[in-house]
Amino acid sequence: RPLTRAEYEASIRQVFGLNPAQWSGTTLGPDPTSTLRFSNDANCLVVGADTARNLLKTAKQVAEVVTSPAQLSTLLPCASSTPDPACASQFISTFGKRLYRRALTTEEQGELEQYYASVAARSSFPVALKWTLVALLQSPGLLYRSELGDATGKLSQDEIATELSYTYGGVPPSDELLGKAERNELTPDAISTLVNALAATERGHDQFAQCFREWLAYERVLGQARDKVPEFASVGQAM
C-alpha cells in the first residue's frame, strides 16, 4: 500500500524532527482520490513519471537539510567527532529502521554502506551521507506499507505496528512501538489498548476528522446557496 502524500511528509518530519521553518514540505502534488472520494486508495496511488521526479526532488531537498552541519551534528553526534564508515553505518541502521518501519536486512545495510563508500571515495563524509539518504528516501521500503505477512497471511509484528500508527496517527511507528514489535508484544489485547491511546491523541482526532471529511465531503456546503434560508453563508460555515 503506497504512502499518501500526507503520510510521506509526516514520516520525514517525524523521523528527522523537521519543522516547517527547516523544511517547507514535499513537492508532491495532491493524491488522486477514488470514486468514493478517499485519498488513500492503493489502486489510485500509482507512482508515475511526475511522481517519481517529485520524489527525487523531495529526497534531495530533505537530504540537503538533514546533512547540513547544524542538523547533522544533532541527529548524528559521531558526525562531528568521528565522521568515518562506522558512523555512516550507524546513520544507515538507525534512520533506515525508522524510515522502513523495521530493521534493515543484512543485504540492505550492506548495499547502502557500499553506496556510501563509493560516493565518499570521490567526495566527503556529509556529501556521501547526503546521497545515501537520497537513496533511502526513494526506497520502496519507505514508500510502501508492507501488508504481505507470512506464508499463512498473518501480518508480522512490524507490519502491525505500521498499520496501527498510520491508521490512527498518520505517522510511522515510534521507536517505542517498534520496540514492542521486536519483542512480539503486539497481542490482540495490546493492540486494543494501543488503538484507544492513539485515537485519543491530537493526531488521532485529525485522522478521524480527515476520514469524515473525505467520506461525507461536507465542505461542499461552503460553495452552495439556499435562497430560502436567511444568512445561509454563516449556517454553512457552522455546518
PDB file of C-alpha atoms in Angstrom:
ATOM      1  CA  ARG A   1       0.000   0.000   0.000  1.00  0.00           C
ATOM      2  CA  PRO A   2       1.690   3.262  -1.100  1.00  0.00           C
ATOM      3  CA  LEU A   3       2.007   6.066   1.417  1.00  0.00           C
ATOM      4  CA  THR A   4      -0.190   9.063   0.749  1.00  0.00           C
ATOM      5  CA  ARG A   5       1.398  12.472   0.260  1.00  0.00           C
ATOM      6  CA  ALA A   6       0.477  13.413   3.835  1.00  0.00           C
ATOM      7  CA  GLU A   7       1.877  10.158   5.240  1.00  0.00           C
ATOM      8  CA  TYR A   8       5.131  10.555   3.306  1.00  0.00           C
ATOM      9  CA  GLU A   9       5.648  14.116   4.507  1.00  0.00           C
ATOM     10  CA  ALA A  10       4.662  13.280   8.085  1.00  0.00           C
ATOM     11  CA  SER A  11       7.095  10.351   8.052  1.00  0.00           C
ATOM     12  CA  ILE A  12      10.008  12.559   7.068  1.00  0.00           C
ATOM     13  CA  ARG A  13       9.111  15.218   9.621  1.00  0.00           C
ATOM     14  CA  GLN A  14       8.820  12.691  12.457  1.00  0.00           C
ATOM     15  CA  VAL A  15      11.946  10.700  11.633  1.00  0.00           C
ATOM     16  CA  PHE A  16      14.201  13.766  11.322  1.00  0.00           C
ATOM     17  CA  GLY A  17      12.322  16.201  13.564  1.00  0.00           C
ATOM     18  CA  LEU A  18      11.927  18.805  10.820  1.00  0.00           C
ATOM     19  CA  ASN A  19       9.549  21.710  11.367  1.00  0.00           C
ATOM     20  CA  PRO A  20       8.115  23.901   8.556  1.00  0.00           C
ATOM     21  CA  ALA A  21      10.821  26.516   9.101  1.00  0.00           C
ATOM     22  CA  GLN A  22      13.522  23.927   8.433  1.00  0.00           C
ATOM     23  CA  TRP A  23      11.740  22.200   5.540  1.00  0.00           C
ATOM     24  CA  SER A  24       8.764  23.630   3.652  1.00  0.00           C
ATOM     25  CA  GLY A  25       7.424  20.217   2.648  1.00  0.00           C
ATOM     26  CA  THR A  26       7.275  17.779  -0.235  1.00  0.00           C
ATOM     27  CA  THR A  27       6.855  18.878  -3.844  1.00  0.00           C
ATOM     28  CA  LEU A  28       4.449  16.005  -4.498  1.00  0.00           C
ATOM     29  CA  GLY A  29       1.058  17.028  -5.843  1.00  0.00           C
ATOM     30  CA  PRO A  30      -2.294  16.148  -4.259  1.00  0.00           C
ATOM     31  CA  ASP A  31      -3.169  12.456  -4.092  1.00  0.00           C
ATOM     32  CA  PRO A  32      -5.745  11.231  -6.603  1.00  0.00           C
ATOM     33  CA  THR A  33      -8.999  10.202  -4.978  1.00  0.00           C
ATOM     34  CA  SER A  34     -11.105   7.116  -5.572  1.00  0.00           C
ATOM     35  CA  THR A  35     -14.697   7.128  -6.784  1.00  0.00           C
ATOM     36  CA  LEU A  36     -15.633   7.075  -3.098  1.00  0.00           C
ATOM     37  CA  ARG A  37     -13.548  10.260  -2.601  1.00  0.00           C
ATOM     38  CA  PHE A  38     -10.894   8.660  -0.390  1.00  0.00           C
ATOM     39  CA  SER A  39      -7.264   9.727  -0.927  1.00  0.00           C
ATOM     40  CA  ASN A  40      -5.655   6.525   0.423  1.00  0.00           C
ATOM     41  CA  ASP A  41      -6.942   4.067  -2.188  1.00  0.00           C
ATOM     42  CA  ALA A  42      -3.976   1.898  -3.170  1.00  0.00           C
ATOM     43  CA  ASN A  43      -5.409   1.405  -6.659  1.00  0.00           C
ATOM     44  CA  CYS A  44      -5.144   5.148  -7.294  1.00  0.00           C
ATOM     45  CA  LEU A  45      -1.755   5.795  -5.692  1.00  0.00           C
ATOM     46  CA  VAL A  46       0.425   4.859  -8.646  1.00  0.00           C
ATOM     47  CA  VAL A  47       3.990   6.182  -8.966  1.00  0.00           C
ATOM     48  CA  GLY A  48       4.173   7.641 -12.462  1.00  0.00           C
ATOM     49  CA  ALA A  49       6.900   9.732 -14.065  1.00  0.00           C
ATOM     50  CA  ASP A  50       5.811  13.020 -12.458  1.00  0.00           C
ATOM     51  CA  THR A  51       5.557  11.433  -9.016  1.00  0.00           C
ATOM     52  CA  ALA A  52       8.991   9.856  -9.403  1.00  0.00           C
ATOM     53  CA  ARG A  53      10.526  13.212 -10.370  1.00  0.00           C
ATOM     54  CA  ASN A  54       8.971  14.913  -7.364  1.00  0.00           C
ATOM     55  CA  LEU A  55      10.093  12.112  -5.048  1.00  0.00           C
ATOM     56  CA  LEU A  56      13.657  12.663  -6.248  1.00  0.00           C
ATOM     57  CA  LYS A  57      13.323  16.424  -5.822  1.00  0.00           C
ATOM     58  CA  THR A  58      11.916  15.991  -2.327  1.00  0.00           C
ATOM     59  CA  ALA A  59      14.625  13.484  -1.385  1.00  0.00           C
ATOM     60  CA  LYS A  60      17.373  15.900  -2.481  1.00  0.00           C
ATOM     61  CA  GLN A  61      15.842  18.781  -0.531  1.00  0.00           C
ATOM     62  CA  VAL A  62      15.432  16.743   2.654  1.00  0.00           C
ATOM     63  CA  ALA A  63      18.910  15.229   2.399  1.00  0.00           C
ATOM     64  CA  GLU A  64      20.394  18.698   1.956  1.00  0.00           C
ATOM     65  CA  VAL A  65      18.709  19.888   5.158  1.00  0.00           C
ATOM     66  CA  VAL A  66      19.454  16.769   7.207  1.00  0.00           C
ATOM     67  CA  THR A  67      23.156  16.696   6.297  1.00  0.00           C
ATOM     68  CA  SER A  68      23.716  20.399   6.912  1.00  0.00           C
ATOM     69  CA  PRO A  69      26.347  20.878   9.661  1.00  0.00           C
ATOM     70  CA  ALA A  70      23.954  22.075  12.378  1.00  0.00           C
ATOM     71  CA  GLN A  71      21.275  19.466  11.726  1.00  0.00           C
ATOM     72  CA  LEU A  72      23.637  16.515  11.236  1.00  0.00           C
ATOM     73  CA  SER A  73      25.580  17.158  14.425  1.00  0.00           C
ATOM     74  CA  THR A  74      22.315  16.998  16.362  1.00  0.00           C
ATOM     75  CA  LEU A  75      20.939  13.897  14.650  1.00  0.00           C
ATOM     76  CA  LEU A  76      24.268  12.048  14.469  1.00  0.00           C
ATOM     77  CA  PRO A  77      26.797  13.153  17.136  1.00  0.00           C
ATOM     78  CA  CYS A  78      29.571  10.978  15.702  1.00  0.00           C
ATOM     79  CA  ALA A  79      29.444  13.112  12.527  1.00  0.00           C
ATOM     80  CA  SER A  80      31.268  15.822  14.486  1.00  0.00           C
ATOM     81  CA  SER A  81      33.703  13.591  16.371  1.00  0.00           C
ATOM     82  CA  THR A  82      34.391  10.581  14.118  1.00  0.00           C
ATOM     83  CA  PRO A  83      32.957  11.034  10.597  1.00  0.00           C
ATOM     84  CA  ASP A  84      34.003   7.617   9.340  1.00  0.00           C
ATOM     85  CA  PRO A  85      32.390   4.500   7.774  1.00  0.00           C
ATOM     86  CA  ALA A  86      31.309   3.245  11.220  1.00  0.00           C
ATOM     87  CA  CYS A  87      29.462   6.499  11.819  1.00  0.00           C
ATOM     88  CA  ALA A  88      27.824   6.232   8.401  1.00  0.00           C
ATOM     89  CA  SER A  89      26.762   2.660   9.203  1.00  0.00           C
ATOM     90  CA  GLN A  90      25.163   3.912  12.405  1.00  0.00           C
ATOM     91  CA  PHE A  91      23.241   6.545  10.435  1.00  0.00           C
ATOM     92  CA  ILE A  92      22.035   3.964   7.905  1.00  0.00           C
ATOM     93  CA  SER A  93      20.877   1.438  10.510  1.00  0.00           C
ATOM     94  CA  THR A  94      19.252   3.989  12.845  1.00  0.00           C
ATOM     95  CA  PHE A  95      17.396   6.110  10.311  1.00  0.00           C
ATOM     96  CA  GLY A  96      16.880   3.263   7.868  1.00  0.00           C
ATOM     97  CA  LYS A  97      14.933   1.418  10.568  1.00  0.00           C
ATOM     98  CA  ARG A  98      12.765   4.454  11.289  1.00  0.00           C
ATOM     99  CA  LEU A  99      12.073   5.135   7.621  1.00  0.00           C
ATOM    100  CA  TYR A 100      11.386   1.487   6.686  1.00  0.00           C
ATOM    101  CA  ARG A 101       9.464   0.842   9.958  1.00  0.00           C
ATOM    102  CA  ARG A 102      11.582  -2.261  10.517  1.00  0.00           C
ATOM    103  CA  ALA A 103      15.216  -3.227  10.892  1.00  0.00           C
ATOM    104  CA  LEU A 104      17.165  -3.261   7.631  1.00  0.00           C
ATOM    105  CA  THR A 105      18.175  -6.647   6.313  1.00  0.00           C
ATOM    106  CA  THR A 106      21.870  -7.504   6.138  1.00  0.00           C
ATOM    107  CA  GLU A 107      21.693  -7.157   2.358  1.00  0.00           C
ATOM    108  CA  GLU A 108      20.032  -3.731   2.528  1.00  0.00           C
ATOM    109  CA  GLN A 109      22.528  -2.477   5.096  1.00  0.00           C
ATOM    110  CA  GLY A 110      25.438  -3.751   3.010  1.00  0.00           C
ATOM    111  CA  GLU A 111      24.191  -2.209  -0.239  1.00  0.00           C
ATOM    112  CA  LEU A 112      23.731   1.202   1.386  1.00  0.00           C
ATOM    113  CA  GLU A 113      27.147   1.019   3.062  1.00  0.00           C
ATOM    114  CA  GLN A 114      28.739   0.177  -0.287  1.00  0.00           C
ATOM    115  CA  TYR A 115      26.936   3.070  -1.937  1.00  0.00           C
ATOM    116  CA  TYR A 116      28.103   5.425   0.813  1.00  0.00           C
ATOM    117  CA  ALA A 117      31.693   4.199   0.396  1.00  0.00           C
ATOM    118  CA  SER A 118      31.630   4.686  -3.383  1.00  0.00           C
ATOM    119  CA  VAL A 119      30.479   8.307  -3.023  1.00  0.00           C
ATOM    120  CA  ALA A 120      32.787   9.031  -0.064  1.00  0.00           C
ATOM    121  CA  ALA A 121      35.785   7.883  -2.100  1.00  0.00           C
ATOM    122  CA  ARG A 122      35.078  10.745  -4.520  1.00  0.00           C
ATOM    123  CA  SER A 123      33.816  13.401  -2.125  1.00  0.00           C
ATOM    124  CA  SER A 124      33.376  13.836   1.640  1.00  0.00           C
ATOM    125  CA  PHE A 125      31.513  12.345   4.589  1.00  0.00           C
ATOM    126  CA  PRO A 126      28.490  14.714   4.509  1.00  0.00           C
ATOM    127  CA  VAL A 127      28.176  14.531   0.722  1.00  0.00           C
ATOM    128  CA  ALA A 128      28.272  10.728   0.757  1.00  0.00           C
ATOM    129  CA  LEU A 129      25.753  10.656   3.594  1.00  0.00           C
ATOM    130  CA  LYS A 130      23.506  13.057   1.680  1.00  0.00           C
ATOM    131  CA  TRP A 131      23.322  10.811  -1.394  1.00  0.00           C
ATOM    132  CA  THR A 132      22.848   7.716   0.755  1.00  0.00           C
ATOM    133  CA  LEU A 133      19.866   9.452   2.340  1.00  0.00           C
ATOM    134  CA  VAL A 134      18.533  10.374  -1.116  1.00  0.00           C
ATOM    135  CA  ALA A 135      18.513   6.643  -1.879  1.00  0.00           C
ATOM    136  CA  LEU A 136      16.728   5.831   1.396  1.00  0.00           C
ATOM    137  CA  LEU A 137      14.051   8.457   0.797  1.00  0.00           C
ATOM    138  CA  GLN A 138      13.139   6.951  -2.575  1.00  0.00           C
ATOM    139  CA  SER A 139      13.227   3.328  -1.480  1.00  0.00           C
ATOM    140  CA  PRO A 140      10.153   1.074  -1.709  1.00  0.00           C
ATOM    141  CA  GLY A 141      10.924   0.263   1.934  1.00  0.00           C
ATOM    142  CA  LEU A 142       9.769   3.783   2.800  1.00  0.00           C
ATOM    143  CA  LEU A 143       7.243   4.474   0.044  1.00  0.00           C
ATOM    144  CA  TYR A 144       5.147   1.332   0.528  1.00  0.00           C
ATOM    145  CA  ARG A 145       3.464  -0.051   3.627  1.00  0.00           C
ATOM    146  CA  SER A 146       4.091  -3.783   3.621  1.00  0.00           C
ATOM    147  CA  GLU A 147       0.993  -5.906   4.253  1.00  0.00           C
ATOM    148  CA  LEU A 148       2.383  -9.206   2.964  1.00  0.00           C
ATOM    149  CA  GLY A 149       2.566 -11.191   6.193  1.00  0.00           C
ATOM    150  CA  ASP A 150       3.967 -14.701   6.435  1.00  0.00           C
ATOM    151  CA  ALA A 151       3.079 -17.828   4.453  1.00  0.00           C
ATOM    152  CA  THR A 152      -0.284 -18.029   6.231  1.00  0.00           C
ATOM    153  CA  GLY A 153      -1.107 -14.378   5.575  1.00  0.00           C
ATOM    154  CA  LYS A 154      -0.597 -13.318   9.189  1.00  0.00           C
ATOM    155  CA  LEU A 155       0.902  -9.841   9.432  1.00  0.00           C
ATOM    156  CA  SER A 156       4.315  -9.512  11.032  1.00  0.00           C
ATOM    157  CA  GLN A 157       4.733  -7.522  14.228  1.00  0.00           C
ATOM    158  CA  ASP A 158       6.411  -4.692  12.285  1.00  0.00           C
ATOM    159  CA  GLU A 159       3.530  -4.626   9.809  1.00  0.00           C
ATOM    160  CA  ILE A 160       1.021  -4.441  12.646  1.00  0.00           C
ATOM    161  CA  ALA A 161       2.939  -1.562  14.242  1.00  0.00           C
ATOM    162  CA  THR A 162       2.950   0.286  10.918  1.00  0.00           C
ATOM    163  CA  GLU A 163      -0.764  -0.339  10.361  1.00  0.00           C
ATOM    164  CA  LEU A 164      -1.653   0.946  13.819  1.00  0.00           C
ATOM    165  CA  SER A 165       0.477   4.055  13.663  1.00  0.00           C
ATOM    166  CA  TYR A 166      -0.528   5.241  10.197  1.00  0.00           C
ATOM    167  CA  THR A 167      -4.214   4.370  10.618  1.00  0.00           C
ATOM    168  CA  TYR A 168      -4.677   6.078  13.979  1.00  0.00           C
ATOM    169  CA  GLY A 169      -1.925   8.699  13.835  1.00  0.00           C
ATOM    170  CA  GLY A 170      -0.948   9.321  10.230  1.00  0.00           C
ATOM    171  CA  VAL A 171       2.733   8.847  11.074  1.00  0.00           C
ATOM    172  CA  PRO A 172       5.219   5.962  11.160  1.00  0.00           C
ATOM    173  CA  PRO A 173       5.541   3.936  14.372  1.00  0.00           C
ATOM    174  CA  SER A 174       7.620   5.435  17.139  1.00  0.00           C
ATOM    175  CA  ASP A 175      10.775   3.781  18.444  1.00  0.00           C
ATOM    176  CA  GLU A 176       8.708   2.614  21.415  1.00  0.00           C
ATOM    177  CA  LEU A 177       6.113   0.947  19.194  1.00  0.00           C
ATOM    178  CA  LEU A 178       8.804  -0.640  17.027  1.00  0.00           C
ATOM    179  CA  GLY A 179      10.377  -1.936  20.232  1.00  0.00           C
ATOM    180  CA  LYS A 180       7.089  -3.604  21.181  1.00  0.00           C
ATOM    181  CA  ALA A 181       7.028  -5.214  17.735  1.00  0.00           C
ATOM    182  CA  GLU A 182      10.582  -6.527  18.164  1.00  0.00           C
ATOM    183  CA  ARG A 183       9.571  -8.090  21.482  1.00  0.00           C
ATOM    184  CA  ASN A 184       6.401  -9.628  19.952  1.00  0.00           C
ATOM    185  CA  GLU A 185       4.231  -7.665  22.358  1.00  0.00           C
ATOM    186  CA  LEU A 186       1.555  -6.645  19.843  1.00  0.00           C
ATOM    187  CA  THR A 187      -1.023  -9.165  21.014  1.00  0.00           C
ATOM    188  CA  PRO A 188      -4.776  -8.631  20.401  1.00  0.00           C
ATOM    189  CA  ASP A 189      -5.226  -7.188  23.894  1.00  0.00           C
ATOM    190  CA  ALA A 190      -2.242  -4.886  23.492  1.00  0.00           C
ATOM    191  CA  ILE A 191      -3.482  -3.732  20.091  1.00  0.00           C
ATOM    192  CA  SER A 192      -6.857  -2.748  21.553  1.00  0.00           C
ATOM    193  CA  THR A 193      -5.156  -0.652  24.210  1.00  0.00           C
ATOM    194  CA  LEU A 194      -2.847   0.998  21.668  1.00  0.00           C
ATOM    195  CA  VAL A 195      -5.738   1.841  19.331  1.00  0.00           C
ATOM    196  CA  ASN A 196      -7.573   3.647  22.123  1.00  0.00           C
ATOM    197  CA  ALA A 197      -4.425   5.515  23.151  1.00  0.00           C
ATOM    198  CA  LEU A 198      -3.548   6.566  19.590  1.00  0.00           C
ATOM    199  CA  ALA A 199      -7.118   7.576  18.746  1.00  0.00           C
ATOM    200  CA  ALA A 200      -7.223   9.827  21.815  1.00  0.00           C
ATOM    201  CA  THR A 201      -4.231  11.915  20.681  1.00  0.00           C
ATOM    202  CA  GLU A 202      -4.442  15.118  18.641  1.00  0.00           C
ATOM    203  CA  ARG A 203      -3.168  13.227  15.605  1.00  0.00           C
ATOM    204  CA  GLY A 204      -5.790  10.571  16.200  1.00  0.00           C
ATOM    205  CA  HIS A 205      -8.507  13.200  16.187  1.00  0.00           C
ATOM    206  CA  ASP A 206      -7.084  14.619  12.949  1.00  0.00           C
ATOM    207  CA  GLN A 207      -7.177  11.184  11.339  1.00  0.00           C
ATOM    208  CA  PHE A 208     -10.849  10.681  12.170  1.00  0.00           C
ATOM    209  CA  ALA A 209     -11.684  14.207  11.007  1.00  0.00           C
ATOM    210  CA  GLN A 210      -9.938  13.571   7.686  1.00  0.00           C
ATOM    211  CA  CYS A 211     -11.844  10.306   7.242  1.00  0.00           C
ATOM    212  CA  PHE A 212     -15.205  12.032   7.717  1.00  0.00           C
ATOM    213  CA  ARG A 213     -14.113  14.984   5.569  1.00  0.00           C
ATOM    214  CA  GLU A 214     -13.384  12.693   2.623  1.00  0.00           C
ATOM    215  CA  TRP A 215     -16.279  10.301   3.220  1.00  0.00           C
ATOM    216  CA  LEU A 216     -19.057  12.875   3.615  1.00  0.00           C
ATOM    217  CA  ALA A 217     -17.476  15.746   1.622  1.00  0.00           C
ATOM    218  CA  TYR A 218     -19.299  18.129   3.945  1.00  0.00           C
ATOM    219  CA  GLU A 219     -17.071  21.066   2.961  1.00  0.00           C
ATOM    220  CA  ARG A 220     -19.002  21.305  -0.309  1.00  0.00           C
ATOM    221  CA  VAL A 221     -21.646  23.212   1.645  1.00  0.00           C
ATOM    222  CA  LEU A 222     -19.375  26.269   1.533  1.00  0.00           C
ATOM    223  CA  GLY A 223     -19.933  26.570  -2.202  1.00  0.00           C
ATOM    224  CA  GLN A 224     -23.720  26.224  -2.061  1.00  0.00           C
ATOM    225  CA  ALA A 225     -26.568  28.684  -1.577  1.00  0.00           C
ATOM    226  CA  ARG A 226     -30.058  28.368  -0.124  1.00  0.00           C
ATOM    227  CA  ASP A 227     -32.263  31.297  -1.105  1.00  0.00           C
ATOM    228  CA  LYS A 228     -34.971  30.336   1.355  1.00  0.00           C
ATOM    229  CA  VAL A 229     -32.573  30.110   4.303  1.00  0.00           C
ATOM    230  CA  PRO A 230     -31.651  33.512   5.758  1.00  0.00           C
ATOM    231  CA  GLU A 231     -27.927  34.070   6.198  1.00  0.00           C
ATOM    232  CA  PHE A 232     -27.104  30.631   4.823  1.00  0.00           C
ATOM    233  CA  ALA A 233     -23.450  31.596   4.454  1.00  0.00           C
ATOM    234  CA  SER A 234     -22.994  31.666   8.225  1.00  0.00           C
ATOM    235  CA  VAL A 235     -25.052  28.478   8.559  1.00  0.00           C
ATOM    236  CA  GLY A 236     -22.765  26.810   6.001  1.00  0.00           C
ATOM    237  CA  GLN A 237     -19.687  27.837   7.978  1.00  0.00           C
ATOM    238  CA  ALA A 238     -21.173  26.281  11.121  1.00  0.00           C
ATOM    239  CA  MET A 239     -22.020  23.101   9.227  1.00  0.00           C
TER     240      MET A 239
END
